[in-house]
CSV table of C-alpha atoms in Angstrom, one decimal:
chain,number,residue,atom,x,y,z
Y,38,MET,CA,41.7,-13.9,17.6
Y,39,VAL,CA,40.2,-12.9,14.2
Y,40,LEU,CA,41.0,-15.1,11.6
Y,41,GLY,CA,40.4,-13.8,8.4
Y,42,PHE,CA,38.8,-14.6,5.7
Y,43,LYS,CA,39.3,-17.9,4.9
Y,44,SER,CA,40.6,-18.9,1.1
Y,45,PRO,CA,38.1,-21.2,-1.2
Y,46,ASN,CA,38.4,-24.7,-2.2
Y,47,ASN,CA,39.8,-24.2,-5.9
Y,48,SER,CA,39.1,-28.5,-7.3
Y,49,LEU,CA,41.2,-27.2,-10.4
Y,50,VAL,CA,44.7,-27.1,-8.3
Y,51,LYS,CA,46.5,-30.4,-10.0
Y,52,SER,CA,49.5,-32.1,-10.6
Y,53,PRO,CA,50.6,-30.0,-13.8
Y,54,LYS,CA,53.0,-33.2,-14.4
Y,55,ALA,CA,49.4,-35.2,-14.7
Y,56,LEU,CA,47.7,-33.0,-16.5
Y,57,SER,CA,50.8,-32.0,-18.6
Y,58,ILE,CA,51.8,-35.1,-20.1
Y,59,GLY,CA,49.0,-37.4,-20.5
Y,60,ASN,CA,46.0,-35.0,-20.7
Y,61,ALA,CA,47.1,-32.7,-23.5
Y,62,THR,CA,48.8,-35.5,-25.9
Y,63,ALA,CA,45.6,-37.5,-25.6
Y,64,LEU,CA,43.8,-33.8,-26.9
Y,65,THR,CA,46.3,-32.9,-29.3
Y,66,GLU,CA,45.6,-35.6,-30.6
Y,67,LYS,CA,41.6,-35.0,-30.6
Y,68,MET,CA,42.0,-32.0,-32.1
Y,69,GLU,CA,43.8,-33.2,-34.9
Y,70,SER,CA,41.5,-35.8,-36.0
Y,71,ILE,CA,39.0,-32.9,-35.7
Y,72,PHE,CA,40.9,-30.5,-38.2
Y,73,GLY,CA,42.6,-33.3,-40.1
Y,74,ASP,CA,40.5,-32.0,-43.6
Y,75,ILE,CA,42.8,-28.8,-43.9
Y,76,LYS,CA,45.6,-29.4,-46.9
Y,77,ASP,CA,48.5,-27.3,-46.3
Y,78,PRO,CA,48.7,-24.3,-48.4
Y,79,ARG,CA,52.3,-23.8,-48.4
Y,80,VAL,CA,54.9,-25.1,-50.4
Y,81,LYS,CA,56.5,-28.2,-49.5
Y,82,ARG,CA,60.3,-27.1,-48.9
Y,83,LYS,CA,59.6,-24.4,-47.4
Y,84,ARG,CA,57.4,-26.4,-45.1
Y,85,VAL,CA,59.8,-25.7,-41.9
Y,86,HIS,CA,57.2,-25.9,-39.2
Y,87,LEU,CA,54.0,-28.7,-38.7
Y,88,LEU,CA,50.6,-27.1,-39.2
Y,89,THR,CA,49.0,-29.4,-36.6
Y,90,ASP,CA,51.3,-27.3,-34.5
Y,91,ILE,CA,50.3,-24.2,-36.2
Y,92,LEU,CA,46.4,-24.6,-36.1
Y,93,ILE,CA,46.8,-25.8,-32.6
Y,94,ILE,CA,49.0,-23.2,-30.5
Y,95,ALA,CA,46.6,-20.5,-33.1
Y,96,ILE,CA,43.5,-22.3,-30.9
Y,97,LEU,CA,44.8,-22.7,-27.9
Y,98,SER,CA,46.9,-18.4,-27.5
Y,99,VAL,CA,42.6,-17.3,-29.2
Y,100,ILE,CA,41.5,-19.7,-26.1
Y,101,ALA,CA,43.5,-17.0,-24.7
Y,102,GLY,CA,43.0,-13.9,-25.5
Y,103,ALA,CA,45.1,-14.1,-28.6
Y,104,LYS,CA,44.3,-10.7,-31.2
Y,105,GLY,CA,46.6,-11.5,-33.9
Y,106,TRP,CA,49.8,-13.2,-35.2
Y,107,GLU,CA,52.3,-10.9,-32.9
Y,108,ASP,CA,49.7,-12.4,-29.8
Y,109,MET,CA,49.9,-16.0,-31.1
Y,110,GLN,CA,53.5,-16.0,-31.4
Y,111,ASN,CA,54.1,-14.6,-27.5
Y,112,TYR,CA,51.3,-17.1,-26.4
Y,113,GLY,CA,53.9,-19.8,-27.7
Y,114,LEU,CA,56.8,-18.2,-26.7
Y,115,SER,CA,55.8,-18.4,-23.2
Y,116,LYS,CA,54.7,-21.8,-23.2
Y,117,TYR,CA,57.3,-22.9,-24.7
Y,118,GLU,CA,58.7,-26.0,-23.0
Y,119,TRP,CA,54.8,-27.0,-21.7
Y,120,LEU,CA,54.1,-27.3,-25.2
Y,121,SER,CA,56.8,-29.3,-26.3
Y,122,GLU,CA,56.2,-31.8,-24.2
Y,123,PHE,CA,53.6,-32.5,-26.4
Y,124,LEU,CA,54.0,-30.6,-29.6
Y,125,LYS,CA,56.4,-32.0,-32.2
Y,126,LEU,CA,58.2,-27.7,-33.0
Y,127,PRO,CA,60.6,-29.4,-35.0
Y,128,GLU,CA,61.8,-25.6,-35.7
Y,129,GLY,CA,60.4,-23.8,-31.9
Y,130,ILE,CA,57.9,-21.6,-32.4
Y,131,PRO,CA,56.3,-20.0,-35.8
Y,132,CYS,CA,56.9,-16.2,-36.3
Y,133,PRO,CA,53.5,-14.0,-37.2
Y,134,ASP,CA,54.4,-14.1,-41.0
Y,135,THR,CA,54.0,-17.9,-41.2
Y,136,PHE,CA,50.9,-17.6,-39.0
Y,137,ARG,CA,49.5,-14.5,-41.4
Y,138,ARG,CA,50.5,-17.0,-44.5
Y,139,VAL,CA,48.8,-20.5,-43.2
Y,140,PHE,CA,45.7,-18.6,-42.2
Y,141,GLU,CA,45.4,-16.5,-45.5
Y,142,ARG,CA,45.5,-19.5,-47.4
Y,143,ILE,CA,43.9,-22.0,-45.7
Y,144,ASN,CA,40.3,-23.4,-47.3
Y,145,PRO,CA,37.9,-21.2,-45.0
Y,146,LYS,CA,35.2,-24.0,-46.4
Y,147,VAL,CA,37.3,-26.1,-45.3
Y,148,PHE,CA,38.3,-25.4,-42.4
Y,149,GLU,CA,34.4,-25.0,-41.1
Y,150,GLN,CA,33.5,-28.2,-42.3
Y,151,CYS,CA,36.2,-29.5,-39.9
Y,152,PHE,CA,34.6,-26.5,-37.3
Y,153,ARG,CA,30.8,-28.9,-37.8
Y,154,ARG,CA,31.8,-31.8,-37.4
Y,155,TRP,CA,33.3,-30.7,-33.9
Y,156,VAL,CA,29.7,-28.6,-33.2
Y,157,GLU,CA,27.6,-31.5,-34.8
Y,158,SER,CA,29.4,-34.1,-32.4
Y,159,ILE,CA,28.8,-31.9,-29.4
Y,160,VAL,CA,25.2,-30.6,-31.0
Y,161,GLU,CA,23.7,-34.1,-31.3
Y,162,THR,CA,24.7,-34.8,-27.3
Y,163,THR,CA,22.8,-31.9,-25.8
Y,164,GLY,CA,20.6,-31.4,-28.2
Y,165,ALA,CA,19.9,-27.8,-29.8
Y,166,GLN,CA,15.7,-27.2,-30.4
Y,167,VAL,CA,15.7,-22.8,-30.7
Y,168,ILE,CA,18.5,-21.7,-33.6
Y,169,PRO,CA,18.0,-17.7,-34.3
Y,170,ILE,CA,20.1,-17.3,-37.5
Y,171,ASP,CA,21.9,-13.3,-37.6
Y,172,GLY,CA,24.6,-11.6,-39.3
Y,173,LYS,CA,27.7,-9.9,-38.3
Y,174,THR,CA,29.7,-7.0,-40.0
Y,175,LEU,CA,33.6,-7.2,-38.9
Y,176,ARG,CA,33.8,-3.8,-39.3
Y,177,SER,CA,37.1,-3.0,-38.5
Y,178,SER,CA,38.1,-5.8,-42.0
Y,179,ASN,CA,37.3,-3.3,-44.5
Y,180,ASP,CA,40.4,-1.9,-47.0
Y,181,ARG,CA,39.2,1.2,-48.5
Y,182,VAL,CA,42.7,0.9,-50.8
Y,183,LEU,CA,41.7,-1.7,-52.5
Y,184,GLU,CA,38.0,-1.1,-52.6
Y,185,LYS,CA,37.1,-4.1,-50.0
Y,186,THR,CA,34.2,-3.9,-48.4
Y,187,ALA,CA,33.8,-5.4,-44.7
Y,188,LEU,CA,33.5,-9.2,-43.9
Y,189,HIS,CA,30.1,-10.1,-43.0
Y,190,LEU,CA,29.1,-13.9,-41.3
Y,191,VAL,CA,25.8,-15.0,-41.2
Y,192,SER,CA,25.6,-17.6,-38.3
Y,193,ALA,CA,23.4,-20.0,-36.1
Y,194,TRP,CA,23.9,-20.0,-32.4
Y,195,SER,CA,21.8,-22.0,-30.3
Y,196,SER,CA,20.8,-20.4,-27.4
Y,197,GLN,CA,20.1,-22.9,-24.9
Y,198,HIS,CA,23.6,-24.9,-25.4
Y,199,ARG,CA,25.4,-20.9,-25.8
Y,200,LEU,CA,27.5,-22.7,-28.8
Y,201,VAL,CA,28.0,-21.2,-32.7
Y,202,LEU,CA,26.9,-24.4,-35.1
Y,203,GLY,CA,28.3,-22.5,-38.0
Y,204,GLN,CA,28.9,-19.6,-39.8
Y,205,VAL,CA,28.6,-18.4,-43.5
Y,206,LYS,CA,30.6,-15.4,-45.5
Y,207,VAL,CA,27.5,-12.7,-46.8
Y,208,ALA,CA,29.6,-12.8,-51.2
Y,209,ASN,CA,30.6,-8.8,-51.6
Y,210,LYS,CA,27.7,-7.1,-52.7
Y,211,SER,CA,25.2,-9.5,-51.5
Y,212,LYS,CA,22.9,-9.6,-48.2
Y,213,GLU,CA,22.2,-11.9,-46.0
Y,214,ILE,CA,19.3,-13.3,-48.0
Y,215,THR,CA,21.5,-15.3,-50.0
Y,216,ALA,CA,23.3,-16.8,-47.3
Y,217,ILE,CA,21.0,-18.0,-44.8
Y,218,PRO,CA,19.5,-20.4,-47.2
Y,219,ALA,CA,23.4,-21.5,-47.9
Y,220,LEU,CA,23.6,-21.4,-43.3
Y,221,LEU,CA,20.1,-23.7,-43.5
Y,222,GLU,CA,21.7,-26.6,-46.6
Y,223,LEU,CA,25.0,-27.3,-44.4
Y,224,LEU,CA,23.1,-28.1,-41.3
Y,225,ASP,CA,20.9,-30.2,-39.4
Y,226,ILE,CA,17.6,-28.3,-38.7
Y,227,ALA,CA,15.3,-31.5,-38.5
Y,228,GLY,CA,13.4,-31.1,-35.4
Y,229,CYS,CA,14.6,-27.5,-35.0
Y,230,ILE,CA,12.9,-24.0,-34.2
Y,231,ILE,CA,14.5,-21.4,-36.5
Y,232,THR,CA,13.8,-17.6,-35.9
Y,233,ILE,CA,15.0,-14.6,-38.5
Y,234,HIS,CA,14.0,-11.4,-37.8
Y,235,ALA,CA,12.3,-9.4,-40.1
Y,236,MET,CA,15.5,-8.3,-42.2
Y,237,ASP,CA,15.5,-12.2,-44.3
Y,238,THR,CA,11.8,-12.9,-43.6
Y,239,GLN,CA,11.4,-14.2,-47.3
Y,240,THR,CA,9.2,-16.9,-48.2
Y,241,ALA,CA,11.6,-18.9,-49.8
Y,242,ILE,CA,13.4,-18.9,-46.4
Y,243,ALA,CA,10.5,-20.6,-45.1
Y,244,SER,CA,9.6,-23.0,-47.6
Y,245,GLN,CA,13.7,-24.2,-46.8
Y,246,ILE,CA,12.7,-24.5,-43.0
Y,247,PHE,CA,9.7,-26.4,-43.6
Y,248,ASN,CA,10.8,-29.1,-46.2
Y,249,ALA,CA,13.6,-29.9,-43.8
Y,250,LYS,CA,11.2,-31.1,-41.2
Y,251,ALA,CA,12.3,-27.9,-39.1
Y,252,ASP,CA,9.5,-25.5,-37.7
Y,253,TYR,CA,10.6,-21.5,-37.9
Y,254,ILE,CA,8.9,-18.1,-36.4
Y,255,LEU,CA,10.1,-14.8,-38.4
Y,256,ALA,CA,8.9,-11.6,-37.9
Y,257,LEU,CA,7.1,-9.6,-39.9
Y,258,LYS,CA,7.8,-5.6,-40.6
Y,259,GLY,CA,7.5,-3.3,-43.3
Y,260,ASN,CA,9.6,-5.5,-46.0
Y,261,HIS,CA,6.3,-6.6,-46.4
Y,262,PRO,CA,4.3,-4.1,-46.3
Y,263,THR,CA,0.7,-5.4,-47.6
Y,264,LEU,CA,0.6,-9.0,-45.2
Y,265,TYR,CA,1.9,-6.2,-42.1
Y,266,THR,CA,-0.5,-3.7,-42.3
Y,267,GLN,CA,-3.2,-6.5,-42.7
Y,268,VAL,CA,-1.8,-8.1,-40.0
Y,269,LYS,CA,-1.5,-5.4,-37.5
Y,270,ASP,CA,-4.9,-3.5,-38.5
Y,271,TRP,CA,-6.4,-7.7,-37.6
Y,272,PHE,CA,-4.6,-7.7,-34.2
Y,273,LEU,CA,-5.5,-4.3,-32.8
Y,274,ALA,CA,-9.1,-4.1,-33.9
Y,275,ARG,CA,-9.5,-7.7,-32.4
Y,276,LEU,CA,-6.7,-6.3,-29.2
Y,277,ALA,CA,-9.6,-3.5,-28.7
Y,278,PHE,CA,-12.2,-5.9,-27.8
Y,279,GLY,CA,-10.3,-8.9,-25.9
Y,280,PHE,CA,-10.2,-11.4,-28.9
Y,281,GLU,CA,-13.9,-12.5,-28.4
Y,282,GLY,CA,-14.9,-15.0,-30.2
Y,283,ILE,CA,-11.2,-15.8,-31.7
Y,284,THR,CA,-9.8,-18.7,-30.8
Y,285,ASN,CA,-6.0,-17.4,-29.3
Y,286,SER,CA,-3.7,-18.8,-27.0
Y,287,TYR,CA,-2.2,-15.7,-24.5
Y,288,ASP,CA,0.9,-15.9,-22.4
Y,289,GLU,CA,2.1,-12.3,-19.7
Y,290,ARG,CA,5.4,-12.7,-18.0
Y,291,VAL,CA,7.2,-9.8,-16.1
Y,292,ASP,CA,11.5,-9.6,-15.4
Y,293,SER,CA,13.0,-7.0,-13.4
Y,294,CYS,CA,16.8,-6.0,-13.2
Y,295,HIS,CA,19.4,-3.6,-13.5
Y,296,HIS,CA,16.4,-0.9,-12.5
Y,297,ARG,CA,14.7,-2.4,-15.3
Y,298,THR,CA,10.5,-3.9,-15.5
Y,299,GLU,CA,9.8,-5.1,-19.0
Y,300,LYS,CA,6.5,-6.6,-19.5
Y,301,ARG,CA,6.2,-9.0,-22.5
Y,302,GLN,CA,2.6,-10.3,-24.0
Y,303,VAL,CA,2.4,-13.1,-26.4
Y,304,TRP,CA,-1.1,-13.3,-28.0
Y,305,CYS,CA,-1.4,-16.6,-30.3
Y,306,VAL,CA,-3.8,-17.0,-33.3
Y,307,PRO,CA,-4.5,-19.7,-35.8
Y,308,VAL,CA,-4.6,-18.7,-39.5
Y,309,SER,CA,-7.5,-20.1,-39.6
Y,310,GLN,CA,-8.9,-17.3,-37.5
Y,311,LEU,CA,-7.6,-14.5,-40.3
Y,312,PRO,CA,-9.4,-13.5,-43.3
Y,313,PRO,CA,-7.5,-14.3,-45.8
Y,314,LEU,CA,-4.3,-13.6,-46.0
Y,315,HIS,CA,-2.0,-11.8,-48.5
Y,316,ASN,CA,-0.4,-14.5,-50.7
Y,317,HIS,CA,-1.2,-17.0,-48.0
Y,318,SER,CA,-0.1,-19.6,-50.2
Y,319,ASP,CA,3.6,-18.3,-50.5
Y,320,TRP,CA,4.4,-19.2,-47.3
Y,321,VAL,CA,4.5,-22.6,-46.7
Y,322,GLY,CA,3.6,-24.4,-43.4
Y,323,LEU,CA,2.4,-21.1,-42.0
Y,324,LYS,CA,-0.3,-22.3,-38.6
Y,325,CYS,CA,-0.2,-18.9,-37.1
Y,326,LEU,CA,0.3,-15.4,-35.9
Y,327,VAL,CA,1.6,-14.0,-32.9
Y,328,MET,CA,2.3,-10.3,-31.8
Y,329,VAL,CA,4.5,-9.4,-28.9
Y,330,VAL,CA,3.7,-6.2,-26.8
Y,331,ARG,CA,6.4,-5.3,-24.3
Y,332,VAL,CA,6.6,-2.7,-22.0
Y,333,ARG,CA,9.7,-1.4,-21.1
Y,334,HIS,CA,9.8,0.3,-17.0
Y,335,LEU,CA,13.1,2.3,-17.3
Y,336,TRP,CA,13.5,4.9,-14.2
Y,337,ASN,CA,13.5,7.3,-16.6
Y,338,LYS,CA,11.1,6.5,-19.5
Y,339,THR,CA,8.8,3.8,-20.3
Y,340,THR,CA,8.9,2.6,-23.8
Y,341,SER,CA,6.6,0.5,-25.9
Y,342,GLU,CA,6.9,-1.9,-29.0
Y,343,VAL,CA,4.5,-4.3,-30.8
Y,344,GLN,CA,6.0,-7.0,-33.5
Y,345,PHE,CA,4.0,-9.3,-34.8
Y,346,TYR,CA,6.0,-12.9,-36.6
Y,347,LEU,CA,5.0,-15.6,-38.9
Y,348,THR,CA,5.2,-19.4,-37.0
Y,349,SER,CA,4.7,-23.1,-38.9
Y,350,LEU,CA,3.8,-23.4,-35.3
Y,351,ASP,CA,0.8,-24.5,-32.8
Y,352,CYS,CA,-0.9,-22.5,-31.3
Y,353,ASN,CA,0.9,-22.3,-28.1
Y,354,ALA,CA,1.4,-18.9,-26.9
Y,355,HIS,CA,4.4,-19.5,-23.8
Y,356,LYS,CA,6.5,-22.0,-25.7
Y,357,LEU,CA,6.0,-19.3,-29.2
Y,358,GLY,CA,7.5,-16.7,-26.6
Y,359,GLN,CA,9.8,-18.6,-25.1
Y,360,ALA,CA,11.2,-18.6,-28.5
Y,361,ILE,CA,11.1,-15.5,-29.3
Y,362,ARG,CA,12.8,-14.6,-26.1
Y,363,LEU,CA,15.5,-17.3,-27.1
Y,364,HIS,CA,16.2,-15.5,-30.0
Y,365,TRP,CA,18.0,-12.4,-28.5
Y,366,GLY,CA,20.9,-14.9,-27.8
Y,367,VAL,CA,22.0,-14.1,-30.7
Y,368,GLU,CA,23.2,-11.0,-29.6
Y,369,ASN,CA,23.9,-11.0,-26.5
Y,370,GLY,CA,25.4,-13.8,-26.4
Y,371,LEU,CA,27.4,-14.9,-29.6
Y,372,HIS,CA,27.8,-10.8,-31.5
Y,373,TRP,CA,28.3,-8.8,-27.9
Y,374,SER,CA,30.9,-11.9,-26.4
Y,375,LEU,CA,33.2,-11.7,-29.7
Y,376,ASP,CA,32.6,-7.7,-29.5
Y,377,VAL,CA,33.8,-7.8,-25.6
Y,378,THR,CA,36.2,-11.0,-25.3
Y,379,PHE,CA,38.1,-11.1,-28.2
Y,380,ASN,CA,38.1,-7.4,-30.2
Y,381,GLU,CA,36.4,-8.4,-32.8
Y,382,ASP,CA,35.6,-5.5,-34.8
Y,383,ALA,CA,38.9,-3.6,-33.7
Y,384,CYS,CA,40.7,-6.6,-35.5
Y,385,ARG,CA,42.4,-5.1,-38.7
Y,386,VAL,CA,43.3,-8.4,-39.8
Y,387,ARG,CA,42.3,-8.1,-44.3
Y,388,THR,CA,44.4,-9.6,-46.3
Y,389,GLY,CA,43.1,-13.4,-47.7
Y,390,HIS,CA,41.4,-15.9,-46.5
Y,391,ALA,CA,42.3,-14.9,-43.1
Y,392,PRO,CA,39.7,-12.9,-41.6
Y,393,GLN,CA,37.5,-15.4,-42.1
Y,394,ASN,CA,39.3,-18.2,-40.9
Y,395,LEU,CA,40.0,-16.1,-37.7
Y,396,SER,CA,37.0,-15.0,-36.9
Y,397,LEU,CA,36.1,-19.1,-37.3
Y,398,LEU,CA,39.1,-19.7,-34.1
Y,399,ARG,CA,37.0,-17.3,-32.4
Y,400,ARG,CA,34.0,-18.4,-32.6
Y,401,LEU,CA,35.8,-21.8,-31.2
Y,402,ALA,CA,37.3,-20.2,-28.5
Y,403,LEU,CA,33.9,-19.3,-27.2
Y,404,ASN,CA,32.1,-22.4,-27.6
Y,405,ALA,CA,35.0,-24.0,-25.5
Y,406,LEU,CA,34.5,-21.0,-22.9
Y,407,ASN,CA,30.8,-21.9,-22.7
Y,408,LEU,CA,31.5,-25.6,-22.3
Y,409,GLU,CA,33.4,-24.8,-19.6
Y,410,ARG,CA,31.1,-24.6,-16.9
Y,411,SER,CA,33.4,-25.7,-13.7
Y,412,LEU,CA,34.9,-22.3,-12.9
Y,413,LYS,CA,31.6,-19.8,-12.6
Y,414,ARG,CA,33.5,-16.5,-14.1
Y,415,SER,CA,32.3,-14.1,-17.5
Y,416,ASN,CA,33.8,-15.8,-20.8
Y,417,ARG,CA,36.9,-13.2,-19.9
Y,418,GLN,CA,37.7,-13.9,-17.2
Y,419,LYS,CA,38.0,-17.6,-18.1
Y,420,SER,CA,40.2,-16.6,-20.8
Y,421,ASN,CA,42.3,-14.8,-18.8
Y,422,ARG,CA,42.3,-18.0,-16.3
Y,423,ALA,CA,43.7,-20.2,-19.1
Y,424,ALA,CA,46.0,-17.6,-20.1
Y,425,MET,CA,47.3,-18.1,-17.3
Y,426,ASP,CA,47.1,-21.5,-16.1
Y,427,ASN,CA,47.6,-24.2,-18.3
Y,428,ASN,CA,45.9,-26.7,-15.9
Y,429,TYR,CA,43.1,-24.8,-16.9
Y,430,MET,CA,43.1,-24.4,-20.6
Y,431,LEU,CA,43.5,-28.5,-20.4
Y,432,THR,CA,40.5,-28.2,-18.5
Y,433,ILE,CA,38.6,-26.1,-21.5
Y,434,LEU,CA,40.3,-28.8,-23.6
Y,435,ALA,CA,39.0,-31.3,-22.0
Y,436,ALA,CA,35.1,-30.2,-22.0
Y,437,CYS,CA,35.3,-29.5,-25.3
Y,438,LEU,CA,36.9,-32.0,-27.1
Y,439,SER,CA,35.7,-35.4,-24.2
Y,440,HIS,CA,32.2,-35.6,-26.1
Y,441,HIS,CA,33.5,-35.7,-30.0
Y,442,HIS,CA,32.9,-39.0,-32.1
Y,443,ASP,CA,31.7,-40.0,-35.8
Y,444,ALA,CA,29.4,-37.1,-36.1
Y,445,SER,CA,28.2,-38.3,-39.8
Y,446,ASN,CA,24.7,-39.2,-37.5
Y,447,ALA,CA,24.5,-35.9,-35.5
Y,448,SER,CA,21.1,-33.9,-35.8
Y,449,CYS,CA,19.7,-31.1,-33.4
Y,450,GLN,CA,17.3,-33.2,-32.4
């Protein structure tokens, strides 16, 4: 007789009471210690709900897929009995306006400091190596009536461990070039490799990275026309002769997936092999120049591109090729996930500090989902599971809080 398919054992099915009362209380206390520096922005006589309750409900609801203030209240109402076991909730679940007013007024710099302290406690144990830095615009956060431009944030991302390390807001009428130094100043990057795209390749940023005892890989394009033309012409001329007589390192890799084949060739040459470069002395720590040739074979066409990089690392094409490849994790692992899992670009929150604080909640939730690895599903499915299963929500919290400790000596080495 056909017995059918046997359901797989689910290791996450445990006693709800054992998890809810014991573990939830301990995890909540850890969350309170992490975000304890946040000051309540409300007038004392109007504080009906506790700030810690508001923050914890907001964090849990965003992990579960909340997009705005109404979603936060709906999550709290639907989980009231469970939440009341480890939260005080003196006046029940806050209304949407309460969530809005609190996050409009919370100091985003203090909130970000708490976020970084939590991340540093995790990074110290996992060890970040390659850190791509890139910016993202929250497209729906603009306000035409008030002539307010959309919020633009620059984030540091650990590709290997899929963690947001920190973020900084780009000031109005400014550019990423001014925000990146501020972000680097906040992070302990000693021993790390910082990768930055061509728009933000600047001598001052290279100097800051090198002086912080880190290394850099900076994309070189037309925003430095003289240097770019010089490097491009030299590499293409030597490539035609197979780099004969030139000290160099070479690496090649071919990847195939989704009906696409990509061949990447990497050449690395010490600066000493090239003629004097334009404003060479301005690039502190510059050791090598890199050329990457990518050829993609799609089902209907073939594309190719050539890119050049400046780096303070030694001449090792394999290592440099891997680091350059990891830079795209900030686009796929961070920006794409924020839009697909949390629908960030469609969020219309735009008043006060709420856009920046809510964006940090989403990055906190993304880190939490990435740290939980027992369920082999997409982040969206993990989020859906957390919304329906209180035990799995606690599993996520345990994964991202179990490493928490004093991060005063944390680093990314």
